[in-house]
CSV table of C-alpha atoms (C1' of nucleotides) in Angstrom, one decimal:
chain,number,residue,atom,x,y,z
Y,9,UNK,CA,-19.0,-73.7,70.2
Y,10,UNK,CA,-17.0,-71.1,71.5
Y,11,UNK,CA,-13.8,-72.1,73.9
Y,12,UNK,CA,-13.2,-71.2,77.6
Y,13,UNK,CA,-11.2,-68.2,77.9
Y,14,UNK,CA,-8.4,-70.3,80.5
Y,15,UNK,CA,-8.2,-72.2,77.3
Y,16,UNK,CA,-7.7,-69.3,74.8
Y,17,UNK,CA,-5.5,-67.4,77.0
Y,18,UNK,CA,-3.0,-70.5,77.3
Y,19,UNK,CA,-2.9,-71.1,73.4
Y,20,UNK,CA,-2.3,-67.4,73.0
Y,21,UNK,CA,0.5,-68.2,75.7
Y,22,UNK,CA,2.1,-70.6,73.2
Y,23,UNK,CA,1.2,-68.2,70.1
Y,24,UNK,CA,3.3,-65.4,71.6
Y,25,UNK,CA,6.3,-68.5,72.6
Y,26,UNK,CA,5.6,-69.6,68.8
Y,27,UNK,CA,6.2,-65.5,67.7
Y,28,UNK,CA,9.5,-65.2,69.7
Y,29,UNK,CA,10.6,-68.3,68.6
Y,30,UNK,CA,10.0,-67.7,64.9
Y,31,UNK,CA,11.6,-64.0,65.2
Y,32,UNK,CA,7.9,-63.4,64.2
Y,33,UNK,CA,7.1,-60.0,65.2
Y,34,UNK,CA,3.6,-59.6,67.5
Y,35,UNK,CA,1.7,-57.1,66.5
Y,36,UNK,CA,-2.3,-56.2,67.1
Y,37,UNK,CA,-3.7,-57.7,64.0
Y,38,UNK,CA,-2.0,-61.0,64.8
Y,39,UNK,CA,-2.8,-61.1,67.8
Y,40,UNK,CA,-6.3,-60.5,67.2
Y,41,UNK,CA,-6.7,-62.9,64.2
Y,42,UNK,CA,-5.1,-65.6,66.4
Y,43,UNK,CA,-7.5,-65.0,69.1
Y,44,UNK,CA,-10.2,-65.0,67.0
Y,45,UNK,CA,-9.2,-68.4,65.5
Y,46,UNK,CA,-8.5,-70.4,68.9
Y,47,UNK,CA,-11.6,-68.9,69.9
Y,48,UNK,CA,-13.9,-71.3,67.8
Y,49,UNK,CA,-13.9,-74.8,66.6
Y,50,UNK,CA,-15.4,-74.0,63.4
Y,51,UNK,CA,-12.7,-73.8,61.0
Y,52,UNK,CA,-13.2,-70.8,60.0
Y,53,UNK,CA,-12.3,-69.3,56.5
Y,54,UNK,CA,-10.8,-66.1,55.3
Y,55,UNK,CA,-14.0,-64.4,55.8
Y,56,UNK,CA,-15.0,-65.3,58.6
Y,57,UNK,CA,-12.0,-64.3,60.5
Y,58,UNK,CA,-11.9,-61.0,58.5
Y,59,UNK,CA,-15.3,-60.2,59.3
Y,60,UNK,CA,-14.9,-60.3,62.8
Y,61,UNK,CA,-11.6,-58.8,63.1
Y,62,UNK,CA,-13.4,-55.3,61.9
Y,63,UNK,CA,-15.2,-55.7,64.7
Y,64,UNK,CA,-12.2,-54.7,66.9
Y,65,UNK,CA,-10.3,-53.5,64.1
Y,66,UNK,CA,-12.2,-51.4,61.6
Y,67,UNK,CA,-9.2,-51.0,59.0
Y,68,UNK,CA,-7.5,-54.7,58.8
Y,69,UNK,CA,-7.4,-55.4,55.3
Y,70,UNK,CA,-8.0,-59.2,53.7
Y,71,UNK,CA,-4.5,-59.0,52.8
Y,72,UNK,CA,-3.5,-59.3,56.1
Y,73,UNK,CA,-5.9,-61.9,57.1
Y,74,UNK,CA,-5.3,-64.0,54.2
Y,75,UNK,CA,-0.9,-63.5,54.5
Y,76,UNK,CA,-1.4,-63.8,58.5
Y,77,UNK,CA,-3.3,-67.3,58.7
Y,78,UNK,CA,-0.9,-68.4,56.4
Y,79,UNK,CA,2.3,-67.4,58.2
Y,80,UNK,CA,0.4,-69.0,61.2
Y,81,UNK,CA,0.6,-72.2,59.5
Y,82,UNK,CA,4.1,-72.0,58.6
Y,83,UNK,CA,4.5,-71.3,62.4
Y,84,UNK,CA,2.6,-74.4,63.3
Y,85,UNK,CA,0.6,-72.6,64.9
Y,86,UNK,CA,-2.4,-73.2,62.6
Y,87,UNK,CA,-3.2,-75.7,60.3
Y,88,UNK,CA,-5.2,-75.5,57.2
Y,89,UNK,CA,-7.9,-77.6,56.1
Y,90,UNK,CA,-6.9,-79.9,53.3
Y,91,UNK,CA,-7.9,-79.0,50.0
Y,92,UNK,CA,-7.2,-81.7,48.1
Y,93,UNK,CA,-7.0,-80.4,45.0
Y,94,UNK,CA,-6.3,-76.4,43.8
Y,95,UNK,CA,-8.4,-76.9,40.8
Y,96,UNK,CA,-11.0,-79.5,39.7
Y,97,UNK,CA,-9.4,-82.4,37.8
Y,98,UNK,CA,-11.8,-85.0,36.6
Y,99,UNK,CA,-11.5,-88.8,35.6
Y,100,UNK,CA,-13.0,-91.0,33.7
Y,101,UNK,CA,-12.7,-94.2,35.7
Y,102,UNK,CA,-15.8,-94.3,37.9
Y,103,UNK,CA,-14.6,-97.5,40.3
Y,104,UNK,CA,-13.5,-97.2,43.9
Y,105,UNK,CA,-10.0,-96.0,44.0
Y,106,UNK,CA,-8.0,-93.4,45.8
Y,107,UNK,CA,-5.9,-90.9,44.6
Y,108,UNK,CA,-2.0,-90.0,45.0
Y,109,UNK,CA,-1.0,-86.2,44.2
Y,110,UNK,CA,2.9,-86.0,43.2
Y,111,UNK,CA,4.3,-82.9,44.8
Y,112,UNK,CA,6.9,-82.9,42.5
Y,113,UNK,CA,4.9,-82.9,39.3
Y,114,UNK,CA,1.8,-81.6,40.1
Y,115,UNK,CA,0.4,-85.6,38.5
Y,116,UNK,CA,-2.6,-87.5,39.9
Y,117,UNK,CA,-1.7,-91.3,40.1
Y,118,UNK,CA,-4.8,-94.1,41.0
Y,119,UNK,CA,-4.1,-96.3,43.6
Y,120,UNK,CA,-6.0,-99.1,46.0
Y,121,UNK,CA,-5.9,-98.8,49.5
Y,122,UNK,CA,-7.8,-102.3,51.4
Y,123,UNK,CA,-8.9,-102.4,54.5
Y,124,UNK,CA,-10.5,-98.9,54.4
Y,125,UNK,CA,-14.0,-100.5,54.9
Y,126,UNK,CA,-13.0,-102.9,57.6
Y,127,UNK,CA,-11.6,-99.9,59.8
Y,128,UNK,CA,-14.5,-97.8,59.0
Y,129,UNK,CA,-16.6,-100.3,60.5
Y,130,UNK,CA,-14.3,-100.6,63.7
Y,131,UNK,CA,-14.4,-97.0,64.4
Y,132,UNK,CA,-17.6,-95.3,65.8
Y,133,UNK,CA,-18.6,-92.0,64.0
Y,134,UNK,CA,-22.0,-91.7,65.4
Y,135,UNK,CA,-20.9,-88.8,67.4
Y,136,UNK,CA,-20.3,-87.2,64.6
Y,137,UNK,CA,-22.8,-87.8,62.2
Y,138,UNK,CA,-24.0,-90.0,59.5
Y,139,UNK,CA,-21.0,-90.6,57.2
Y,140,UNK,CA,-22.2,-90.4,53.1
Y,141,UNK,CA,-18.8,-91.0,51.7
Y,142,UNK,CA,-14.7,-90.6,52.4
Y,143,UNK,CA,-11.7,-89.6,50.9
Y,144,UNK,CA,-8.5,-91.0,51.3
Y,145,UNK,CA,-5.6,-89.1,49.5
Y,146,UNK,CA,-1.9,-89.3,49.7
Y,147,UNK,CA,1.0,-86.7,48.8
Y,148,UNK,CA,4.3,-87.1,48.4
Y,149,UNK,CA,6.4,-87.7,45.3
Y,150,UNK,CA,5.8,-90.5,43.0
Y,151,UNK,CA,7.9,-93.0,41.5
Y,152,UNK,CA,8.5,-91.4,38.1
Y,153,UNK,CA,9.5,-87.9,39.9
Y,154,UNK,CA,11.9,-90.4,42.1
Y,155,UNK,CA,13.0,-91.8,39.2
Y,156,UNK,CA,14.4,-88.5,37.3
Y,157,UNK,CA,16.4,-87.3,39.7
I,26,UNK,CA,0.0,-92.9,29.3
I,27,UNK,CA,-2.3,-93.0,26.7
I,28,UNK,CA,-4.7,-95.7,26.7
I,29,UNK,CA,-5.1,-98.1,23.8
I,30,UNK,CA,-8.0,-97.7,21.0
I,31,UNK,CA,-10.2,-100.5,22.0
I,32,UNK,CA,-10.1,-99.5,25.7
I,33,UNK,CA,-11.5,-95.8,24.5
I,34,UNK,CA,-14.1,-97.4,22.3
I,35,UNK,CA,-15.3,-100.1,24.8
I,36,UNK,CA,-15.8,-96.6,27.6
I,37,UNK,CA,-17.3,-94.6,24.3
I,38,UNK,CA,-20.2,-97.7,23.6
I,39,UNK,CA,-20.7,-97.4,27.6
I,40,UNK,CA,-21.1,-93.4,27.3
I,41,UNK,CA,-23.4,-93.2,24.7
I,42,UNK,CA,-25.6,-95.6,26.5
I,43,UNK,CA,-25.9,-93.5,29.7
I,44,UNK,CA,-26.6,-90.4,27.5
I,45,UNK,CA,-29.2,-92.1,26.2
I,46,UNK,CA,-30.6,-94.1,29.8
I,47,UNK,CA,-29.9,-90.4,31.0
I,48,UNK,CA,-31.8,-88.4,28.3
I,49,UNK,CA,-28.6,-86.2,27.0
I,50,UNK,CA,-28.3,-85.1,23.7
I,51,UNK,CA,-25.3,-86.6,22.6
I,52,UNK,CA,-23.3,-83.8,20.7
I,53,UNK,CA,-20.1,-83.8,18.7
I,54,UNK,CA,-19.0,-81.6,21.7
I,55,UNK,CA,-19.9,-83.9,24.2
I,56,UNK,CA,-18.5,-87.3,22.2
I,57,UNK,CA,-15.1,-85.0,21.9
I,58,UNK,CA,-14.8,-83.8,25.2
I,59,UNK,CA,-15.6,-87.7,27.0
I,60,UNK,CA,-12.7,-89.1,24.2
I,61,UNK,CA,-10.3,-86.6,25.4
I,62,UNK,CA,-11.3,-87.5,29.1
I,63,UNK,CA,-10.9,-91.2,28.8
I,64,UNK,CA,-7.9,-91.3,26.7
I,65,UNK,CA,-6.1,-90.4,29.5
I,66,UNK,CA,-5.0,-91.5,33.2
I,67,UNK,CA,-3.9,-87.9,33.9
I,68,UNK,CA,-7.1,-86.9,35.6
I,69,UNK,CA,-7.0,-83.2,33.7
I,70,UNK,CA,-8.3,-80.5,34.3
I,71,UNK,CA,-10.4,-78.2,32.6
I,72,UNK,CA,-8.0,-76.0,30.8
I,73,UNK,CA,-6.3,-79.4,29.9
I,74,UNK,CA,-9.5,-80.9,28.3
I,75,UNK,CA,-10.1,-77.0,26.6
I,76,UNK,CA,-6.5,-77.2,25.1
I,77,UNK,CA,-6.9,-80.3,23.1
I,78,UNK,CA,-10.4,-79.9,22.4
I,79,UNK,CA,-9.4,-76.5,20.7
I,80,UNK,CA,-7.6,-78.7,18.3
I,81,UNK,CA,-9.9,-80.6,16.6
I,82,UNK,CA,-13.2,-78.0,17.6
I,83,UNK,CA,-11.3,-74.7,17.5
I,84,UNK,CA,-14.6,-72.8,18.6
I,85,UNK,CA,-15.7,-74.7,21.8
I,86,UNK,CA,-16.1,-72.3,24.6
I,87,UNK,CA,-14.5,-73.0,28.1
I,88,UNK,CA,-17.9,-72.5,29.5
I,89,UNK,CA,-18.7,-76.0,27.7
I,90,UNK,CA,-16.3,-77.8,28.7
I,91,UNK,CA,-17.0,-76.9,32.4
I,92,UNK,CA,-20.4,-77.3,32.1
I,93,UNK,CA,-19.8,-80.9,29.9
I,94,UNK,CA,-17.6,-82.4,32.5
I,95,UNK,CA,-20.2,-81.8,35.8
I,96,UNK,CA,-22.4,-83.1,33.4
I,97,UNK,CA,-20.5,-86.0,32.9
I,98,UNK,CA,-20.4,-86.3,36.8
I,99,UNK,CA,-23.7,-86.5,37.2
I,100,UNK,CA,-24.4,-89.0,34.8
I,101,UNK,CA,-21.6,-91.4,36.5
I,102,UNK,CA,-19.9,-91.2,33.1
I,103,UNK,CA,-16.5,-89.4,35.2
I,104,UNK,CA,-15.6,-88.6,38.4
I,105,UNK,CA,-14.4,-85.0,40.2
I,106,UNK,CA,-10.9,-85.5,42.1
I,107,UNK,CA,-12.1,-84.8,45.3
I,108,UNK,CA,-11.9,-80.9,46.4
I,109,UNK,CA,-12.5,-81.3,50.2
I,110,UNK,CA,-13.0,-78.5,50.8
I,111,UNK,CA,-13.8,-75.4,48.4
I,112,UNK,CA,-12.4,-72.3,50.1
I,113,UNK,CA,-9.5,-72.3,52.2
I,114,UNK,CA,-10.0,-72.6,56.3
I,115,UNK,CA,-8.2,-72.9,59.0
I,116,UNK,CA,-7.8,-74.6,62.0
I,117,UNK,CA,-5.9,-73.8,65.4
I,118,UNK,CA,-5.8,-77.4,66.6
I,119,UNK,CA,-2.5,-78.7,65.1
I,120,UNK,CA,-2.7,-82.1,67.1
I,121,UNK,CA,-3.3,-84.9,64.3
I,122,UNK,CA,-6.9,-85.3,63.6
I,123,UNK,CA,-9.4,-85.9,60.9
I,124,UNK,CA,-11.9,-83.4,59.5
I,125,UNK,CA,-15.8,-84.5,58.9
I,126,UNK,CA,-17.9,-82.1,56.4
I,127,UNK,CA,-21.4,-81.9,56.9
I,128,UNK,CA,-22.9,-81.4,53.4
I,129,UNK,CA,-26.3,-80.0,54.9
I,130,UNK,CA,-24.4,-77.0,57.3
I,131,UNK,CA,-21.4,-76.7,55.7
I,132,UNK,CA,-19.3,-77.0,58.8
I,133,UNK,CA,-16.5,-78.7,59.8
I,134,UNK,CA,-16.2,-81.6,62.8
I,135,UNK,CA,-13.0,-83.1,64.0
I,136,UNK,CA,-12.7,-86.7,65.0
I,137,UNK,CA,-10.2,-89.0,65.4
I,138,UNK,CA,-9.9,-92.3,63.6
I,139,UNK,CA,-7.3,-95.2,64.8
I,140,UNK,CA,-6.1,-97.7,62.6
I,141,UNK,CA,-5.0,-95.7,60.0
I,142,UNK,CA,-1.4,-96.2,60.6
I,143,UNK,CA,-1.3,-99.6,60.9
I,144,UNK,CA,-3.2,-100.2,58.0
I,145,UNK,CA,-0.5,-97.7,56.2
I,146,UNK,CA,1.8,-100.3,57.4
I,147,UNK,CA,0.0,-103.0,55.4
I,148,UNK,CA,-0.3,-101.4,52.1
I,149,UNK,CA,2.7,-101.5,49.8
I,150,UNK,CA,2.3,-98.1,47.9
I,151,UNK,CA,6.0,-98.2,46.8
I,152,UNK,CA,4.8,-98.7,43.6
I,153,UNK,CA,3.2,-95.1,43.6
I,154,UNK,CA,6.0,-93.4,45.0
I,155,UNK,CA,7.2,-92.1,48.3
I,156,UNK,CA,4.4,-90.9,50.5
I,157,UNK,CA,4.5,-88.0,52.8
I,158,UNK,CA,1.1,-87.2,53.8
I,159,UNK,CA,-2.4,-88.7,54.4
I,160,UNK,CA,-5.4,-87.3,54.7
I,161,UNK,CA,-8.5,-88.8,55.5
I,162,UNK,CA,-12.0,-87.2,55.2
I,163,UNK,CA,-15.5,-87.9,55.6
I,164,UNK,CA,-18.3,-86.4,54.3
I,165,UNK,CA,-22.1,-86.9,55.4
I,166,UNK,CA,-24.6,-85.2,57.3
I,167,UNK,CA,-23.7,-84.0,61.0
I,168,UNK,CA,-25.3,-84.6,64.2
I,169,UNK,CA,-26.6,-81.0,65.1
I,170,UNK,CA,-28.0,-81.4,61.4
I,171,UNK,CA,-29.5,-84.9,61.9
I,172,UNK,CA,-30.9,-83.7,65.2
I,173,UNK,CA,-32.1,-80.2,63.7
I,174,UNK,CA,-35.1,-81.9,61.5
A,20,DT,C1',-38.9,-82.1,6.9
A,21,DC,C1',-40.5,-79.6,11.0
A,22,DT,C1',-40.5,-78.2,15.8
A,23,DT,C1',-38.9,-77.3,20.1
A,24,DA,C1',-36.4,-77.7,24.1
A,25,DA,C1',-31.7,-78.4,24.9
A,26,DT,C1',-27.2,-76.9,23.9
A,27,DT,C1',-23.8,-73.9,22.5
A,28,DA,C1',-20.3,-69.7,21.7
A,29,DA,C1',-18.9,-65.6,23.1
A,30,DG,C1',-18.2,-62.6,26.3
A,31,DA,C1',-19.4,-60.4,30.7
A,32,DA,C1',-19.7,-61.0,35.7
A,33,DT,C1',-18.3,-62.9,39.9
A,34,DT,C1',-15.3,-64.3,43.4
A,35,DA,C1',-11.2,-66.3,45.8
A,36,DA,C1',-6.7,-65.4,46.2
A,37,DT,C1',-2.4,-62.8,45.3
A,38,DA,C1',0.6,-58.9,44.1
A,39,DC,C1',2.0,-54.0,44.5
A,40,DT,C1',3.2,-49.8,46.7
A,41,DA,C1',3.4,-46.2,49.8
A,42,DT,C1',3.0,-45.7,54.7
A,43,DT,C1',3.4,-47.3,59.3
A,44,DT,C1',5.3,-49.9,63.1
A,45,DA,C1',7.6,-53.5,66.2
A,46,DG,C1',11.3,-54.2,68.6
A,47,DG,C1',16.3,-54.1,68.9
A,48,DT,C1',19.9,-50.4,69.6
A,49,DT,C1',21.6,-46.6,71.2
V,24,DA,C1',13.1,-42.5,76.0
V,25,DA,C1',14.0,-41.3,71.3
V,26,DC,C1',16.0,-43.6,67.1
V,27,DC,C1',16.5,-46.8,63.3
V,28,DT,C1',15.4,-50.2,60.0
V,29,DA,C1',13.6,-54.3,58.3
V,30,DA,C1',9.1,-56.1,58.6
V,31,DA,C1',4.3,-55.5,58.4
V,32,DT,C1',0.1,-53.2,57.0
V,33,DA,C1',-3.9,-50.8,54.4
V,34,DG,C1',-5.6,-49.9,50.3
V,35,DT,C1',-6.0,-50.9,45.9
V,36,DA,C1',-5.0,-53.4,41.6
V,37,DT,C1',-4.5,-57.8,39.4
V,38,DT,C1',-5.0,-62.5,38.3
V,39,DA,C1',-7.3,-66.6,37.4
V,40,DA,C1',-10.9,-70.1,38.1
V,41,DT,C1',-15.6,-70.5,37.6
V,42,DT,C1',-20.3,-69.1,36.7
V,43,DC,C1',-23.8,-66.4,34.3
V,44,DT,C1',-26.2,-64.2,30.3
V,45,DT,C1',-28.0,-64.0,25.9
V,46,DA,C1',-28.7,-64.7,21.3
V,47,DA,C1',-27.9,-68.3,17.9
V,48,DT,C1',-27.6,-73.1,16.8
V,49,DT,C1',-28.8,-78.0,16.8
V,50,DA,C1',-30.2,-82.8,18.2
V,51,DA,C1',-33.7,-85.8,18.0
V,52,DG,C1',-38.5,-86.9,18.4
V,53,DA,C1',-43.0,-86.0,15.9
DNA sequence: TCTTAATTAAGAATTAATACTATTTAGGTT
DNA sequence: AACCTAAATAGTATTAATTCTTAATTAAGA
């Protein structure tokens, strides 16, 4: 679904406050890329964006898209989706549990979170779809990171 | 933290006997590669599992150990730290929401889900360490999906 | 022991993401 | 309005995770 252009042009309103602010300087390929990303509520990826940037700009180069979306979110004027997890980590305990990722250390630590089905069941997601499964993770810095220092 | 000898076996009788309900040839490979994986509460990755296997199997190839480990998924004999989300995306909505993946489409829904911060409130996680972030996702099938078939 | 489909090692291929470098440009300053 | 400089960009190279290919090996049932 693509958005209303009164509703683009105000976020790119608060993109260019977000620039100033920042001491960010606004040129074209930002401003394009950020268009281009409040235009849709698709979340798009790298690729996306990139592809139709060369639309309108025939010699942007991924670079650019990949170093602009991520100054965007150092702005806070774009978030990025979580990725939970750089690389795949595995683990050999198969029963319900969630998982805590030290910033610090780069560790994994197991943890049990209750009450996740109960709330599940109180909110509605049938607007959404048919739920399979859900992830819970936390970050932050665990105790034996607090610990050493 | 290593786990203790008994522990390992116990999971070890419990793999072999999914190999065999699953049809797997149980290799030397294979028997390595699980004992590595549930010797450990690190939740390692694959160059992690590679490393020590090297020791005692100096010739494995990388390859196997990717390909023993999804295998070992499949089977329900280890788990994948959840990736959310396998390339990067982004998102111009920086209001606090939650992201739903639709494993048919691929795309991306937003939704919002209350309760989480009270039940936050209820769960002691000092003992893991000092949380900065939460992220809750669902996965499932969306509605343009569901209603496309 | 024999047979065969499954598994493996080794290395090539692919792909997302990042780094490098020479050139260009935004935007403050004359 | 032209000028200056640090910041930004295009284009290309590089890195690193993961997957693929192929020929050789092997587990396990007959």
């Amino acid at each position: 679904m693509e958005l209303s252009t009164e509703m683009i042009s105000e976020k790119m309103e608060n993109f260019l406050k977000l620039c100033k602010k920042n001491k960010v300087k606004i040129t074209p390929q930002r401003i394009e890329i950020f268009k281009a990303l409040a235009a849709t509520d698709e979340h798009p990826g790298v690729d996306e964006i990139y592809n139709r940037i060369r639309l309108i700009m025939p010699n942007v180069s991924k670079d650019t898209v990949y170093r602009t979306l991520a100054l965007f979110e150092e702005m806070g004027a774009a978030i990025k989706v979580e990725q939970l997890c750089e690389r795949v980590r595995y683990d050999a305990d198969v029963t319900e549990h969630q998982h805590f990722l030290c910033e610090r250390c780069g560790g994994i630590k197991d943890f049990h979170f209750s009450g996740l089905r109960k709330l599940f069941k109180e909110n509605d997601l049938s607007e959404v779809g048919e739920v399979k499964s859900m992830v819970l993770q936390l970050r932050g810095t665990c105790k034996d990171c607090l610990n050493n220092n």
